[in-house]
């Protein structure tokens, strides 16, 4: 059996997290090392390793995640000035946790290109 990822342990409530939102399909919680005044992660409860592992059967789930992102961004007061949504995928993008997650960051300006 493969070791649970840290995010699966958060889903299973084996380790604590500052949870922002939860429903049957997803969980949102604050990043432990925030890169912006507001920085939370939105993850599916389904174990999908990365963007590369999303299948056609996940379309509704991914749509739901983005609807949640938009709703939480508004609730947490970052929607009006703008925010960034990032999903690191694989080694070159510095993905460290192999459970699909979307970083949602706001409360400061972000440069482009990201570097
Ligand atoms: P990645 O580098 O894979 O795109 O992002 C993983 C993110 O998860 C990082 O920003 C990191 O700070 C966050 N993270 C790692 N372990 C934990 C944890 O135990 N709790 C929380 N809340 N965030 C974590």
mmCIF file of N, CA and C and ligand atoms in Angstrom:
data_model
loop_
_atom_site.group_PDB
_atom_site.id
_atom_site.type_symbol
_atom_site.label_atom_id
_atom_site.label_comp_id
_atom_site.label_asym_id
_atom_site.label_seq_id
_atom_site.Cartn_x
_atom_site.Cartn_y
_atom_site.Cartn_z
ATOM 1 N N UNK A 1 0.848 -1.205 0.000
ATOM 2 C CA UNK A 1 0.000 0.000 0.000
ATOM 3 C C UNK A 1 0.881 1.252 0.000
ATOM 4 N N UNK A 2 0.520 2.232 -0.833
ATOM 5 C CA UNK A 2 1.339 3.453 -0.859
ATOM 6 C C UNK A 2 0.958 4.365 0.302
ATOM 7 N N UNK A 3 1.949 5.103 0.753
ATOM 8 C CA UNK A 3 1.777 6.051 1.869
ATOM 9 C C UNK A 3 0.768 7.136 1.467
ATOM 10 N N UNK A 4 -0.107 7.492 2.397
ATOM 11 C CA UNK A 4 -1.056 8.588 2.134
ATOM 12 C C UNK A 4 -0.291 9.895 1.952
ATOM 13 N N UNK A 5 -0.771 10.741 1.064
ATOM 14 C CA UNK A 5 -0.167 12.077 0.960
ATOM 15 C C UNK A 5 -0.618 12.907 2.166
ATOM 16 N N UNK A 6 0.111 13.987 2.393
ATOM 17 C CA UNK A 6 -0.230 14.883 3.499
ATOM 18 C C UNK A 6 -1.655 15.434 3.310
ATOM 19 N N UNK A 7 -2.054 15.652 2.060
ATOM 20 C CA UNK A 7 -3.395 16.204 1.816
ATOM 21 C C UNK A 7 -4.476 15.155 2.069
ATOM 22 N N UNK A 8 -4.180 13.888 1.770
ATOM 23 C CA UNK A 8 -5.142 12.826 2.078
ATOM 24 C C UNK A 8 -5.302 12.725 3.605
ATOM 25 N N UNK A 9 -4.199 12.925 4.323
ATOM 26 C CA UNK A 9 -4.281 12.898 5.792
ATOM 27 C C UNK A 9 -5.122 14.072 6.310
ATOM 28 N N UNK A 10 -5.037 15.210 5.629
ATOM 29 C CA UNK A 10 -5.875 16.364 6.017
ATOM 30 C C UNK A 10 -7.345 16.044 5.716
ATOM 31 N N UNK A 11 -7.616 15.454 4.556
ATOM 32 C CA UNK A 11 -8.989 15.062 4.208
ATOM 33 C C UNK A 11 -9.542 14.101 5.260
ATOM 34 N N UNK A 12 -8.724 13.155 5.680
ATOM 35 C CA UNK A 12 -9.158 12.133 6.639
ATOM 36 C C UNK A 12 -9.105 12.623 8.092
ATOM 37 N N UNK A 13 -8.744 13.905 8.272
ATOM 38 C CA UNK A 13 -8.683 14.543 9.599
ATOM 39 C C UNK A 13 -7.659 13.859 10.517
ATOM 40 N N UNK A 14 -6.628 13.317 9.901
ATOM 41 C CA UNK A 14 -5.544 12.718 10.692
ATOM 42 C C UNK A 14 -4.534 13.769 11.101
ATOM 43 N N UNK A 15 -4.448 14.851 10.321
ATOM 44 C CA UNK A 15 -3.640 15.995 10.740
ATOM 45 C C UNK A 15 -4.492 17.256 10.575
ATOM 46 N N UNK A 16 -4.242 18.252 11.435
ATOM 47 C CA UNK A 16 -5.095 19.436 11.404
ATOM 48 C C UNK A 16 -4.768 20.393 10.259
ATOM 49 N N UNK A 17 -5.743 21.179 9.905
ATOM 50 C CA UNK A 17 -5.544 22.256 8.932
ATOM 51 C C UNK A 17 -6.597 23.311 9.236
ATOM 52 N N UNK A 18 -6.282 24.538 8.832
ATOM 53 C CA UNK A 18 -7.274 25.613 9.003
ATOM 54 C C UNK A 18 -8.231 25.548 7.825
ATOM 55 N N UNK A 19 -9.328 24.850 8.027
ATOM 56 C CA UNK A 19 -10.269 24.593 6.931
ATOM 57 C C UNK A 19 -11.160 25.815 6.686
ATOM 58 N N UNK A 20 -11.250 26.175 5.418
ATOM 59 C CA UNK A 20 -12.057 27.325 4.994
ATOM 60 C C UNK A 20 -13.433 26.863 4.533
ATOM 61 N N UNK A 21 -13.456 25.689 3.895
ATOM 62 C CA UNK A 21 -14.696 25.196 3.289
ATOM 63 C C UNK A 21 -14.573 23.690 3.061
ATOM 64 N N UNK A 22 -15.688 22.992 3.211
ATOM 65 C CA UNK A 22 -15.692 21.551 2.936
ATOM 66 C C UNK A 22 -17.067 21.141 2.430
ATOM 67 N N UNK A 23 -17.079 20.258 1.442
ATOM 68 C CA UNK A 23 -18.328 19.599 1.054
ATOM 69 C C UNK A 23 -17.995 18.164 0.662
ATOM 70 N N UNK A 24 -18.934 17.453 0.059
ATOM 71 C CA UNK A 24 -18.710 16.038 -0.256
ATOM 72 C C UNK A 24 -17.572 15.819 -1.249
ATOM 73 N N UNK A 25 -17.318 16.818 -2.086
ATOM 74 C CA UNK A 25 -16.362 16.643 -3.176
ATOM 75 C C UNK A 25 -15.002 17.280 -2.945
ATOM 76 N N UNK A 26 -14.951 18.287 -2.085
ATOM 77 C CA UNK A 26 -13.698 19.030 -1.976
ATOM 78 C C UNK A 26 -13.468 19.624 -0.596
ATOM 79 N N UNK A 27 -12.238 20.090 -0.426
ATOM 80 C CA UNK A 27 -11.822 20.716 0.826
ATOM 81 C C UNK A 27 -10.986 21.940 0.466
ATOM 82 N N UNK A 28 -11.158 23.015 1.225
ATOM 83 C CA UNK A 28 -10.310 24.201 1.055
ATOM 84 C C UNK A 28 -9.716 24.532 2.415
ATOM 85 N N UNK A 29 -8.414 24.801 2.448
ATOM 86 C CA UNK A 29 -7.746 25.118 3.717
ATOM 87 C C UNK A 29 -6.577 26.060 3.444
ATOM 88 N N UNK A 30 -6.187 26.801 4.484
ATOM 89 C CA UNK A 30 -5.092 27.758 4.332
ATOM 90 C C UNK A 30 -3.766 27.029 4.185
ATOM 91 N N UNK A 31 -2.913 27.546 3.287
ATOM 92 C CA UNK A 31 -1.569 26.995 3.113
ATOM 93 C C UNK A 31 -0.735 27.298 4.358
ATOM 94 N N UNK A 32 0.026 26.308 4.800
ATOM 95 C CA UNK A 32 0.826 26.448 6.011
ATOM 96 C C UNK A 32 1.999 27.428 5.811
ATOM 97 N N UNK A 33 2.404 27.626 4.549
ATOM 98 C CA UNK A 33 3.484 28.588 4.251
ATOM 99 C C UNK A 33 2.970 29.603 3.237
ATOM 100 N N UNK A 34 2.142 30.547 3.691
ATOM 101 C CA UNK A 34 1.459 31.446 2.741
ATOM 102 C C UNK A 34 2.423 32.320 1.940
ATOM 103 N N UNK A 35 2.131 32.453 0.659
ATOM 104 C CA UNK A 35 2.938 33.281 -0.247
ATOM 105 C C UNK A 35 2.249 34.604 -0.563
ATOM 106 N N UNK A 36 1.169 34.876 0.113
ATOM 107 C CA UNK A 36 0.388 36.100 -0.095
ATOM 108 C C UNK A 36 -0.458 36.302 1.160
ATOM 109 N N UNK A 37 -0.963 37.515 1.380
ATOM 110 C CA UNK A 37 -1.799 37.752 2.573
ATOM 111 C C UNK A 37 -2.954 36.766 2.692
ATOM 112 N N UNK A 38 -3.540 36.388 1.560
ATOM 113 C CA UNK A 38 -4.549 35.317 1.555
ATOM 114 C C UNK A 38 -4.016 34.208 0.644
ATOM 115 N N UNK A 39 -3.863 33.013 1.181
ATOM 116 C CA UNK A 39 -3.344 31.892 0.387
ATOM 117 C C UNK A 39 -3.989 30.613 0.908
ATOM 118 N N UNK A 40 -4.915 30.103 0.117
ATOM 119 C CA UNK A 40 -5.529 28.829 0.504
ATOM 120 C C UNK A 40 -5.456 27.840 -0.662
ATOM 121 N N UNK A 41 -5.668 26.581 -0.333
ATOM 122 C CA UNK A 41 -5.593 25.500 -1.316
ATOM 123 C C UNK A 41 -6.971 24.880 -1.458
ATOM 124 N N UNK A 42 -7.351 24.568 -2.680
ATOM 125 C CA UNK A 42 -8.611 23.857 -2.918
ATOM 126 C C UNK A 42 -8.251 22.507 -3.537
ATOM 127 N N UNK A 43 -8.715 21.442 -2.895
ATOM 128 C CA UNK A 43 -8.355 20.098 -3.354
ATOM 129 C C UNK A 43 -9.612 19.225 -3.492
ATOM 130 N N UNK A 44 -9.575 18.300 -4.450
ATOM 131 C CA UNK A 44 -10.683 17.336 -4.525
ATOM 132 C C UNK A 44 -10.477 16.265 -3.459
ATOM 133 N N UNK A 45 -11.540 15.690 -2.955
ATOM 134 C CA UNK A 45 -11.391 14.559 -2.032
ATOM 135 C C UNK A 45 -10.949 13.312 -2.798
ATOM 136 N N UNK A 46 -11.329 13.248 -4.066
ATOM 137 C CA UNK A 46 -10.860 12.147 -4.913
ATOM 138 C C UNK A 46 -9.344 12.251 -5.061
ATOM 139 N N UNK A 47 -8.672 11.119 -4.976
ATOM 140 C CA UNK A 47 -7.212 11.134 -5.092
ATOM 141 C C UNK A 47 -6.785 11.169 -6.565
ATOM 142 N N UNK A 48 -6.438 12.372 -6.998
ATOM 143 C CA UNK A 48 -5.919 12.620 -8.346
ATOM 144 C C UNK A 48 -4.545 13.240 -8.111
ATOM 145 N N UNK A 49 -3.505 12.690 -8.727
ATOM 146 C CA UNK A 49 -2.138 13.111 -8.378
ATOM 147 C C UNK A 49 -1.799 14.525 -8.853
ATOM 148 N N UNK A 50 -2.254 14.893 -10.039
ATOM 149 C CA UNK A 50 -1.897 16.215 -10.587
ATOM 150 C C UNK A 50 -2.819 16.537 -11.752
ATOM 151 N N UNK A 51 -2.637 17.709 -12.318
ATOM 152 C CA UNK A 51 -3.423 18.104 -13.500
ATOM 153 C C UNK A 51 -3.301 17.048 -14.602
ATOM 154 N N UNK A 52 -2.117 16.457 -14.714
ATOM 155 C CA UNK A 52 -1.886 15.456 -15.764
ATOM 156 C C UNK A 52 -2.745 14.215 -15.599
ATOM 157 N N UNK A 53 -3.269 14.005 -14.422
ATOM 158 C CA UNK A 53 -4.046 12.792 -14.141
ATOM 159 C C UNK A 53 -5.556 13.033 -14.149
ATOM 160 N N UNK A 54 -5.981 14.236 -14.522
ATOM 161 C CA UNK A 54 -7.410 14.527 -14.632
ATOM 162 C C UNK A 54 -7.951 13.828 -15.874
ATOM 163 N N UNK A 55 -9.041 13.101 -15.717
ATOM 164 C CA UNK A 55 -9.638 12.404 -16.856
ATOM 165 C C UNK A 55 -10.949 13.052 -17.257
ATOM 166 N N UNK A 56 -11.497 12.644 -18.405
ATOM 167 C CA UNK A 56 -12.764 13.208 -18.870
ATOM 168 C C UNK A 56 -13.895 12.996 -17.867
ATOM 169 N N UNK A 57 -13.784 11.920 -17.084
ATOM 170 C CA UNK A 57 -14.812 11.632 -16.070
ATOM 171 C C UNK A 57 -14.769 12.633 -14.913
ATOM 172 N N UNK A 58 -13.716 13.456 -14.852
ATOM 173 C CA UNK A 58 -13.567 14.411 -13.751
ATOM 174 C C UNK A 58 -14.081 15.812 -14.090
ATOM 175 N N UNK A 59 -14.675 15.940 -15.263
ATOM 176 C CA UNK A 59 -15.092 17.268 -15.712
ATOM 177 C C UNK A 59 -15.985 18.007 -14.725
ATOM 178 N N UNK A 60 -16.989 17.304 -14.226
ATOM 179 C CA UNK A 60 -17.929 17.955 -13.307
ATOM 180 C C UNK A 60 -17.231 18.343 -12.002
ATOM 181 N N UNK A 61 -16.365 17.455 -11.530
ATOM 182 C CA UNK A 61 -15.605 17.712 -10.296
ATOM 183 C C UNK A 61 -14.719 18.955 -10.447
ATOM 184 N N UNK A 62 -14.011 19.056 -11.551
ATOM 185 C CA UNK A 62 -13.111 20.197 -11.749
ATOM 186 C C UNK A 62 -13.926 21.489 -11.873
ATOM 187 N N UNK A 63 -15.051 21.406 -12.549
ATOM 188 C CA UNK A 63 -15.941 22.577 -12.627
ATOM 189 C C UNK A 63 -16.393 23.001 -11.242
ATOM 190 N N UNK A 64 -16.708 22.031 -10.422
ATOM 191 C CA UNK A 64 -17.133 22.322 -9.050
ATOM 192 C C UNK A 64 -16.010 23.009 -8.273
ATOM 193 N N UNK A 65 -14.779 22.500 -8.423
ATOM 194 C CA UNK A 65 -13.641 23.102 -7.703
ATOM 195 C C UNK A 65 -13.505 24.581 -8.073
ATOM 196 N N UNK A 66 -13.664 24.883 -9.370
ATOM 197 C CA UNK A 66 -13.501 26.282 -9.777
ATOM 198 C C UNK A 66 -14.673 27.153 -9.325
ATOM 199 N N UNK A 67 -15.845 26.574 -9.241
ATOM 200 C CA UNK A 67 -16.976 27.345 -8.696
ATOM 201 C C UNK A 67 -16.723 27.664 -7.224
ATOM 202 N N UNK A 68 -16.148 26.696 -6.492
ATOM 203 C CA UNK A 68 -15.817 26.909 -5.076
ATOM 204 C C UNK A 68 -14.722 27.974 -4.951
ATOM 205 N N UNK A 69 -13.719 27.903 -5.822
ATOM 206 C CA UNK A 69 -12.637 28.899 -5.797
ATOM 207 C C UNK A 69 -13.217 30.308 -5.939
ATOM 208 N N UNK A 70 -14.081 30.492 -6.903
ATOM 209 C CA UNK A 70 -14.672 31.815 -7.131
ATOM 210 C C UNK A 70 -15.491 32.290 -5.947
ATOM 211 N N UNK A 71 -16.262 31.378 -5.365
ATOM 212 C CA UNK A 71 -17.109 31.729 -4.222
ATOM 213 C C UNK A 71 -16.256 32.113 -3.008
ATOM 214 N N UNK A 72 -15.202 31.323 -2.743
ATOM 215 C CA UNK A 72 -14.354 31.601 -1.577
ATOM 216 C C UNK A 72 -13.543 32.879 -1.775
ATOM 217 N N UNK A 73 -13.072 33.102 -3.007
ATOM 218 C CA UNK A 73 -12.308 34.332 -3.281
ATOM 219 C C UNK A 73 -13.175 35.555 -2.967
ATOM 220 N N UNK A 74 -14.438 35.494 -3.335
ATOM 221 C CA UNK A 74 -15.350 36.603 -3.035
ATOM 222 C C UNK A 74 -15.565 36.715 -1.532
ATOM 223 N N UNK A 75 -15.815 35.588 -0.884
ATOM 224 C CA UNK A 75 -16.074 35.590 0.575
ATOM 225 C C UNK A 75 -14.883 36.118 1.360
ATOM 226 N N UNK A 76 -13.673 35.803 0.899
ATOM 227 C CA UNK A 76 -12.464 36.191 1.640
ATOM 228 C C UNK A 76 -11.933 37.555 1.208
ATOM 229 N N UNK A 77 -12.672 38.212 0.317
ATOM 230 C CA UNK A 77 -12.387 39.618 0.005
ATOM 231 C C UNK A 77 -11.255 39.853 -0.972
ATOM 232 N N UNK A 78 -10.887 38.854 -1.786
ATOM 233 C CA UNK A 78 -9.787 39.068 -2.743
ATOM 234 C C UNK A 78 -10.279 39.158 -4.194
ATOM 235 N N UNK A 79 -11.566 38.938 -4.399
ATOM 236 C CA UNK A 79 -12.070 38.855 -5.778
ATOM 237 C C UNK A 79 -12.047 40.211 -6.476
ATOM 238 N N UNK A 80 -12.373 41.259 -5.732
ATOM 239 C CA UNK A 80 -12.516 42.564 -6.383
ATOM 240 C C UNK A 80 -11.182 43.065 -6.958
ATOM 241 N N UNK A 81 -10.112 42.937 -6.170
ATOM 242 C CA UNK A 81 -8.809 43.431 -6.641
ATOM 243 C C UNK A 81 -8.074 42.411 -7.505
ATOM 244 N N UNK A 82 -8.497 41.176 -7.439
ATOM 245 C CA UNK A 82 -7.888 40.144 -8.275
ATOM 246 C C UNK A 82 -7.032 39.175 -7.486
ATOM 247 N N UNK A 83 -6.909 37.994 -8.030
ATOM 248 C CA UNK A 83 -6.168 36.940 -7.335
ATOM 249 C C UNK A 83 -5.596 35.976 -8.366
ATOM 250 N N UNK A 84 -4.706 35.114 -7.906
ATOM 251 C CA UNK A 84 -4.080 34.154 -8.809
ATOM 252 C C UNK A 84 -4.424 32.732 -8.401
ATOM 253 N N UNK A 85 -4.701 31.898 -9.398
ATOM 254 C CA UNK A 85 -4.948 30.466 -9.180
ATOM 255 C C UNK A 85 -3.837 29.703 -9.890
ATOM 256 N N UNK A 86 -3.146 28.842 -9.132
ATOM 257 C CA UNK A 86 -1.986 28.127 -9.679
ATOM 258 C C UNK A 86 -2.093 26.647 -9.336
ATOM 259 N N UNK A 87 -1.760 25.789 -10.286
ATOM 260 C CA UNK A 87 -1.590 24.371 -9.977
ATOM 261 C C UNK A 87 -0.230 23.935 -10.500
ATOM 262 N N UNK A 88 0.686 23.650 -9.585
ATOM 263 C CA UNK A 88 2.010 23.178 -9.981
ATOM 264 C C UNK A 88 1.890 21.709 -10.371
ATOM 265 N N UNK A 89 2.464 21.369 -11.520
ATOM 266 C CA UNK A 89 2.332 20.006 -12.035
ATOM 267 C C UNK A 89 3.716 19.471 -12.404
ATOM 268 N N UNK A 90 4.195 18.534 -11.605
ATOM 269 C CA UNK A 90 5.469 17.889 -11.925
ATOM 270 C C UNK A 90 6.689 18.631 -11.413
ATOM 271 N N UNK A 91 7.851 18.060 -11.707
ATOM 272 C CA UNK A 91 9.120 18.511 -11.122
ATOM 273 C C UNK A 91 9.475 19.942 -11.519
ATOM 274 N N UNK A 92 9.386 20.271 -12.805
ATOM 275 C CA UNK A 92 9.785 21.618 -13.238
ATOM 276 C C UNK A 92 8.919 22.712 -12.639
ATOM 277 N N UNK A 93 7.711 22.352 -12.272
ATOM 278 C CA UNK A 93 6.798 23.342 -11.677
ATOM 279 C C UNK A 93 6.864 23.322 -10.147
ATOM 280 N N UNK A 94 7.768 22.481 -9.598
ATOM 281 C CA UNK A 94 7.963 22.400 -8.143
ATOM 282 C C UNK A 94 6.745 21.858 -7.394
ATOM 283 N N UNK A 95 6.042 20.899 -7.999
ATOM 284 C CA UNK A 95 4.957 20.246 -7.262
ATOM 285 C C UNK A 95 5.572 19.388 -6.161
ATOM 286 N N UNK A 96 5.144 19.624 -4.928
ATOM 287 C CA UNK A 96 5.711 18.864 -3.798
ATOM 288 C C UNK A 96 4.718 17.846 -3.234
ATOM 289 N N UNK A 97 3.425 18.093 -3.389
ATOM 290 C CA UNK A 97 2.419 17.167 -2.856
ATOM 291 C C UNK A 97 1.666 16.556 -4.035
ATOM 292 N N UNK A 98 1.726 15.237 -4.125
ATOM 293 C CA UNK A 98 1.130 14.563 -5.292
ATOM 294 C C UNK A 98 -0.350 14.261 -5.075
ATOM 295 N N UNK A 99 -1.077 15.309 -4.793
ATOM 296 C CA UNK A 99 -2.539 15.273 -4.720
ATOM 297 C C UNK A 99 -2.975 16.588 -5.342
ATOM 298 N N UNK A 100 -3.782 16.521 -6.401
ATOM 299 C CA UNK A 100 -4.180 17.723 -7.135
ATOM 300 C C UNK A 100 -4.610 18.848 -6.190
ATOM 301 N N UNK A 101 -4.056 20.024 -6.403
ATOM 302 C CA UNK A 101 -4.454 21.171 -5.582
ATOM 303 C C UNK A 101 -4.305 22.449 -6.386
ATOM 304 N N UNK A 102 -5.196 23.374 -6.090
ATOM 305 C CA UNK A 102 -5.150 24.697 -6.693
ATOM 306 C C UNK A 102 -4.812 25.695 -5.602
ATOM 307 N N UNK A 103 -3.685 26.404 -5.787
ATOM 308 C CA UNK A 103 -3.335 27.499 -4.890
ATOM 309 C C UNK A 103 -4.210 28.693 -5.273
ATOM 310 N N UNK A 104 -4.797 29.339 -4.299
ATOM 311 C CA UNK A 104 -5.551 30.574 -4.552
ATOM 312 C C UNK A 104 -4.904 31.654 -3.690
ATOM 313 N N UNK A 105 -4.330 32.660 -4.351
ATOM 314 C CA UNK A 105 -3.550 33.683 -3.647
ATOM 315 C C UNK A 105 -4.047 35.079 -4.002
ATOM 316 N N UNK A 106 -4.157 35.907 -2.989
ATOM 317 C CA UNK A 106 -4.605 37.270 -3.233
ATOM 318 C C UNK A 106 -4.183 38.185 -2.100
ATOM 319 N N UNK A 107 -4.536 39.470 -2.259
ATOM 320 C CA UNK A 107 -4.198 40.443 -1.227
ATOM 321 C C UNK A 107 -2.925 41.200 -1.522
ATOM 322 N N UNK A 108 -2.302 40.915 -2.662
ATOM 323 C CA UNK A 108 -1.131 41.676 -3.120
ATOM 324 C C UNK A 108 -1.047 41.526 -4.636
ATOM 325 N N UNK A 109 -0.278 42.426 -5.308
ATOM 326 C CA UNK A 109 -0.119 42.258 -6.753
ATOM 327 C C UNK A 109 0.845 41.113 -7.068
ATOM 328 N N UNK A 110 0.657 40.478 -8.223
ATOM 329 C CA UNK A 110 1.544 39.416 -8.685
ATOM 330 C C UNK A 110 2.138 39.839 -10.021
ATOM 331 N N UNK A 111 3.400 39.478 -10.228
ATOM 332 C CA UNK A 111 4.042 39.833 -11.511
ATOM 333 C C UNK A 111 3.664 38.833 -12.597
ATOM 334 N N UNK A 112 3.926 39.261 -13.831
ATOM 335 C CA UNK A 112 3.782 38.372 -14.982
ATOM 336 C C UNK A 112 4.798 38.742 -16.019
ATOM 337 N N UNK A 113 5.606 37.811 -16.588
ATOM 338 C CA UNK A 113 5.543 36.367 -16.364
ATOM 339 C C UNK A 113 6.013 35.982 -14.960
ATOM 340 N N UNK A 114 5.599 34.801 -14.493
ATOM 341 C CA UNK A 114 5.833 34.430 -13.104
ATOM 342 C C UNK A 114 7.279 34.087 -12.781
ATOM 343 N N UNK A 115 8.118 33.800 -13.781
ATOM 344 C CA UNK A 115 9.524 33.509 -13.512
ATOM 345 C C UNK A 115 9.786 32.033 -13.245
HETATM 346 P P1 LIG B 1 3.008 22.453 -4.318
HETATM 347 O O1 LIG B 1 4.440 22.851 -4.124
HETATM 348 O O2 LIG B 1 2.872 20.932 -4.355
HETATM 349 O O3 LIG B 1 2.329 23.124 -5.448
HETATM 350 O O4 LIG B 1 2.251 22.982 -3.060
HETATM 351 C C1 LIG B 1 2.082 22.303 -1.866
HETATM 352 C C2 LIG B 1 1.668 23.328 -0.844
HETATM 353 O O5 LIG B 1 1.192 22.644 0.289
HETATM 354 C C3 LIG B 1 2.811 24.231 -0.368
HETATM 355 O O6 LIG B 1 2.480 25.585 -0.630
HETATM 356 C C4 LIG B 1 2.923 23.943 1.118
HETATM 357 O O7 LIG B 1 3.194 25.088 1.890
HETATM 358 C C5 LIG B 1 1.561 23.345 1.449
HETATM 359 N N1 LIG B 1 1.603 22.369 2.517
HETATM 360 C C6 LIG B 1 2.480 21.335 2.658
HETATM 361 N N2 LIG B 1 2.201 20.621 3.758
HETATM 362 C C7 LIG B 1 1.122 21.230 4.344
HETATM 363 C C8 LIG B 1 0.369 20.961 5.525
HETATM 364 O O8 LIG B 1 0.625 20.022 6.273
HETATM 365 N N3 LIG B 1 -0.663 21.797 5.800
HETATM 366 C C9 LIG B 1 -0.999 22.840 4.984
HETATM 367 N N4 LIG B 1 -2.029 23.585 5.355
HETATM 368 N N5 LIG B 1 -0.307 23.128 3.866
HETATM 369 C C10 LIG B 1 0.739 22.325 3.546
#
